[in-house]
Amino acid sequence: MEHLGHKQFFLCGHDRGARVGHALLTIYPSAVSKAILLDICPTLSMFMATDQRLATAYYHCFFLIQPSPFPENMILSNPRLFAEKSLLGLASTSISPFGTEAFAAYFAGLFNPASVYAMCENYRAAATVDLKDLRENISEGRKIECPLRVLWGKKGVIEECFDAVKDWREVAEERMVDQGSKAVESGHYIPEEEMPEELLVHVKEFLVDG
């Protein structure tokens, strides 16, 4: 962002993007003026609260963190099956939330060994160096310092297994989690699942006009 000439900016991230966003908010606290995080709870909170319900729904989180090349080889042996059981397993039995072109792009990446390796490395990092950094944030008192709005799907795992507002308040400075944080009528894929219009309202209201 600095390379592009932006010293400060808004941030909106979904799932893995929100995890990267959380790291950015604590490592570079002056870079982001406001943030919206979608259908996610802090990584450490999720690992600490894992129970049978979460492990069943988010089985891929524990599969992809296994040492290379085990998960990579399993995925590459049948990319279509993995796509159906992971992407569609979190949404529905249809590609309609994504659109044909977007799903085709996701699907194509699962045939590329480098892409699959990078995907697994992202999850492995979440279970290793990310947890180390998050524990250091707690011990050193680093918290999110900018206003934050959290949105999650009423039909998803975050609604069923977590108290999203409580979890984000624990890693943010006092009164930084916005009162507009709430569950929306969606599953996991808020930007894709019939919710882009409502998400745009939140972006304009909280980030642009707020």
Short mmCIF file of C-alpha atoms in Angstrom, two decimals:
data_model
loop_
_atom_site.label_atom_id
_atom_site.label_comp_id
_atom_site.label_asym_id
_atom_site.label_seq_id
_atom_site.Cartn_x
_atom_site.Cartn_y
_atom_site.Cartn_z
CA MET A 1 0.00 0.00 0.00
CA GLU A 2 2.88 2.37 0.71
CA HIS A 3 4.32 1.47 -2.70
CA LEU A 4 1.00 2.53 -4.24
CA GLY A 5 1.14 5.82 -2.36
CA HIS A 6 -1.29 5.06 0.47
CA LYS A 7 0.00 5.82 3.97
CA GLN A 8 -3.37 5.04 5.55
CA PHE A 9 -6.34 3.14 4.17
CA PHE A 10 -9.54 1.22 4.93
CA LEU A 11 -9.48 -2.58 5.15
CA CYS A 12 -12.19 -5.16 4.47
CA GLY A 13 -11.21 -8.83 4.65
CA HIS A 14 -13.07 -12.14 4.47
CA ASP A 15 -11.86 -15.38 6.09
CA ARG A 16 -8.13 -15.73 5.30
CA GLY A 17 -8.10 -12.09 4.23
CA ALA A 18 -9.48 -11.15 7.65
CA ARG A 19 -6.74 -13.17 9.35
CA VAL A 20 -4.09 -11.32 7.34
CA GLY A 21 -5.97 -8.13 8.19
CA HIS A 22 -5.82 -8.91 11.91
CA ALA A 23 -2.05 -9.29 11.67
CA LEU A 24 -1.75 -6.05 9.74
CA LEU A 25 -3.86 -4.20 12.31
CA THR A 26 -1.51 -5.19 15.13
CA ILE A 27 1.84 -5.00 13.32
CA TYR A 28 1.10 -1.71 11.52
CA PRO A 29 -1.55 -0.06 13.74
CA SER A 30 -1.26 3.38 12.13
CA ALA A 31 -1.77 2.07 8.58
CA VAL A 32 -5.51 1.30 8.81
CA SER A 33 -8.06 3.92 9.78
CA LYS A 34 -11.05 1.52 9.96
CA ALA A 35 -11.61 -2.18 9.22
CA ILE A 36 -14.42 -4.63 8.48
CA LEU A 37 -13.75 -8.33 9.10
CA LEU A 38 -16.09 -10.96 7.66
CA ASP A 39 -17.18 -14.32 9.11
CA ILE A 40 -14.15 -15.02 11.22
CA CYS A 41 -13.00 -14.99 14.82
CA PRO A 42 -9.40 -14.47 15.97
CA THR A 43 -7.23 -17.46 15.07
CA LEU A 44 -6.11 -18.15 18.64
CA SER A 45 -9.70 -17.97 19.90
CA MET A 46 -10.80 -20.50 17.30
CA PHE A 47 -8.07 -23.01 18.07
CA MET A 48 -8.60 -22.66 21.83
CA ALA A 49 -12.35 -23.16 21.50
CA THR A 50 -12.22 -26.15 19.14
CA ASP A 51 -14.76 -28.84 19.95
CA GLN A 52 -16.41 -31.62 17.97
CA ARG A 53 -18.80 -29.24 16.20
CA LEU A 54 -16.03 -26.95 14.99
CA ALA A 55 -13.64 -29.76 14.07
CA THR A 56 -16.37 -31.42 12.00
CA ALA A 57 -17.39 -28.24 10.17
CA TYR A 58 -13.84 -26.92 9.69
CA TYR A 59 -12.11 -30.27 9.18
CA HIS A 60 -10.02 -28.74 6.38
CA CYS A 61 -8.26 -26.45 8.88
CA PHE A 62 -6.76 -29.51 10.56
CA PHE A 63 -6.16 -31.45 7.35
CA LEU A 64 -4.26 -28.65 5.57
CA ILE A 65 -1.89 -28.01 8.51
CA GLN A 66 -0.43 -31.52 8.26
CA PRO A 67 3.24 -31.68 7.15
CA SER A 68 3.95 -31.44 3.44
CA PRO A 69 3.47 -33.22 1.09
CA PHE A 70 0.64 -35.27 2.63
CA PRO A 71 -2.29 -32.83 2.18
CA GLU A 72 -0.90 -31.56 -1.13
CA ASN A 73 -0.75 -35.07 -2.59
CA MET A 74 -4.23 -35.92 -1.35
CA ILE A 75 -5.72 -32.77 -2.91
CA LEU A 76 -3.87 -33.16 -6.21
CA SER A 77 -5.06 -36.76 -6.52
CA ASN A 78 -8.68 -35.53 -6.83
CA PRO A 79 -8.97 -31.72 -7.01
CA ARG A 80 -12.65 -31.79 -7.94
CA LEU A 81 -13.62 -33.82 -4.86
CA PHE A 82 -11.67 -31.48 -2.60
CA ALA A 83 -13.34 -28.43 -4.18
CA GLU A 84 -16.78 -29.95 -3.66
CA LYS A 85 -16.10 -30.96 -0.04
CA SER A 86 -14.42 -27.71 1.00
CA LEU A 87 -15.71 -24.77 -1.03
CA LEU A 88 -19.20 -26.16 -1.51
CA GLY A 89 -19.24 -27.77 1.92
CA LEU A 90 -19.06 -24.32 3.48
CA ALA A 91 -21.76 -22.91 1.24
CA SER A 92 -24.27 -25.21 -0.41
CA THR A 93 -24.42 -27.96 -3.00
CA SER A 94 -24.34 -25.41 -5.81
CA ILE A 95 -21.72 -23.11 -7.30
CA SER A 96 -24.35 -20.37 -7.59
CA PRO A 97 -22.94 -18.25 -4.72
CA PHE A 98 -19.66 -17.93 -6.63
CA GLY A 99 -20.71 -17.67 -10.24
CA THR A 100 -19.37 -19.95 -12.95
CA GLU A 101 -16.24 -17.94 -13.80
CA ALA A 102 -15.17 -17.41 -10.18
CA PHE A 103 -15.65 -21.05 -9.25
CA ALA A 104 -13.71 -22.12 -12.36
CA ALA A 105 -10.79 -19.95 -11.20
CA TYR A 106 -10.85 -21.49 -7.71
CA PHE A 107 -11.10 -24.95 -9.23
CA ALA A 108 -8.21 -24.39 -11.68
CA GLY A 109 -5.91 -23.46 -8.82
CA LEU A 110 -6.38 -26.89 -7.26
CA PHE A 111 -4.67 -28.50 -10.28
CA ASN A 112 -1.55 -26.35 -9.78
CA PRO A 113 0.93 -27.95 -7.34
CA ALA A 114 2.45 -24.57 -6.45
CA SER A 115 -0.98 -23.11 -5.65
CA VAL A 116 -1.94 -26.10 -3.52
CA TYR A 117 1.37 -25.94 -1.65
CA ALA A 118 0.88 -22.21 -1.00
CA MET A 119 -2.67 -22.84 0.25
CA CYS A 120 -1.46 -25.47 2.69
CA GLU A 121 1.40 -23.25 3.83
CA ASN A 122 -1.10 -20.51 4.63
CA TYR A 123 -2.98 -22.85 6.96
CA ARG A 124 0.23 -24.25 8.43
CA ALA A 125 1.34 -20.71 9.24
CA ALA A 126 -1.98 -20.07 11.00
CA ALA A 127 -1.30 -23.05 13.28
CA THR A 128 2.34 -22.14 14.02
CA VAL A 129 3.87 -18.69 13.56
CA ASP A 130 0.50 -16.92 13.66
CA LEU A 131 -0.36 -18.47 17.02
CA LYS A 132 3.08 -17.47 18.33
CA ASP A 133 2.51 -13.89 17.20
CA LEU A 134 -0.99 -13.80 18.71
CA ARG A 135 0.25 -15.06 22.07
CA GLU A 136 2.98 -12.42 21.97
CA ASN A 137 0.30 -9.78 21.29
CA ILE A 138 -1.43 -10.84 24.52
CA SER A 139 1.73 -10.93 26.62
CA GLU A 140 2.92 -7.57 25.28
CA GLY A 141 -0.48 -5.88 25.36
CA ARG A 142 -0.81 -5.27 21.60
CA LYS A 143 -4.42 -4.85 20.47
CA ILE A 144 -6.35 -3.55 17.48
CA GLU A 145 -6.36 0.23 17.77
CA CYS A 146 -8.73 1.29 14.99
CA PRO A 147 -12.55 1.14 14.79
CA LEU A 148 -13.64 -2.35 13.74
CA ARG A 149 -16.91 -3.75 12.44
CA VAL A 150 -17.41 -7.52 12.46
CA LEU A 151 -20.02 -9.25 10.28
CA TRP A 152 -20.75 -12.97 10.17
CA GLY A 153 -23.33 -15.27 8.62
CA LYS A 154 -26.36 -16.37 10.63
CA LYS A 155 -26.27 -19.70 8.77
CA GLY A 156 -22.59 -20.37 9.41
CA VAL A 157 -20.14 -21.81 11.91
CA ILE A 158 -19.25 -18.49 13.56
CA GLU A 159 -22.87 -17.97 14.59
CA GLU A 160 -23.17 -21.55 15.88
CA CYS A 161 -19.87 -21.90 17.71
CA PHE A 162 -18.64 -18.44 18.77
CA ASP A 163 -19.52 -15.09 20.26
CA ALA A 164 -17.86 -13.03 17.55
CA VAL A 165 -18.28 -9.61 19.16
CA LYS A 166 -16.93 -10.85 22.50
CA ASP A 167 -13.96 -12.56 20.85
CA TRP A 168 -12.98 -9.48 18.84
CA ARG A 169 -13.44 -7.18 21.84
CA GLU A 170 -10.85 -9.25 23.67
CA VAL A 171 -8.20 -8.43 21.05
CA ALA A 172 -9.20 -4.80 20.43
CA GLU A 173 -8.82 -1.67 22.49
CA GLU A 174 -11.85 -0.59 24.50
CA ARG A 175 -14.84 0.53 22.44
CA MET A 176 -13.11 -0.19 19.12
CA VAL A 177 -15.59 -2.91 18.07
CA ASP A 178 -18.42 -1.02 16.41
CA GLN A 179 -22.03 -1.23 17.59
CA GLY A 180 -23.04 -2.12 14.04
CA SER A 181 -21.29 -5.50 14.27
CA LYS A 182 -23.85 -8.25 13.71
CA ALA A 183 -24.87 -11.49 12.01
CA VAL A 184 -26.28 -11.12 8.51
CA GLU A 185 -28.64 -13.40 6.56
CA SER A 186 -25.91 -15.44 4.93
CA GLY A 187 -23.64 -18.43 5.26
CA HIS A 188 -19.85 -18.22 5.19
CA TYR A 189 -19.49 -16.51 1.81
CA ILE A 190 -20.94 -13.10 2.66
CA PRO A 191 -19.55 -11.25 -0.40
CA GLU A 192 -20.90 -13.90 -2.78
CA GLU A 193 -24.10 -15.26 -1.19
CA GLU A 194 -26.85 -12.81 -2.06
CA MET A 195 -25.24 -10.35 0.35
CA PRO A 196 -23.04 -8.06 -1.78
CA GLU A 197 -25.61 -5.26 -1.61
CA GLU A 198 -25.87 -5.37 2.19
CA LEU A 199 -22.09 -5.63 2.51
CA LEU A 200 -21.73 -2.58 0.29
CA VAL A 201 -24.10 -0.69 2.60
CA HIS A 202 -21.85 -1.54 5.56
CA VAL A 203 -18.73 -0.53 3.65
CA LYS A 204 -20.20 2.83 2.67
CA GLU A 205 -21.81 3.49 6.07
CA PHE A 206 -18.88 2.47 8.28
CA LEU A 207 -15.80 3.03 6.16
CA VAL A 208 -16.63 5.73 3.64
CA ASP A 209 -19.32 7.87 5.28
CA GLY A 210 -18.74 7.08 8.96
#
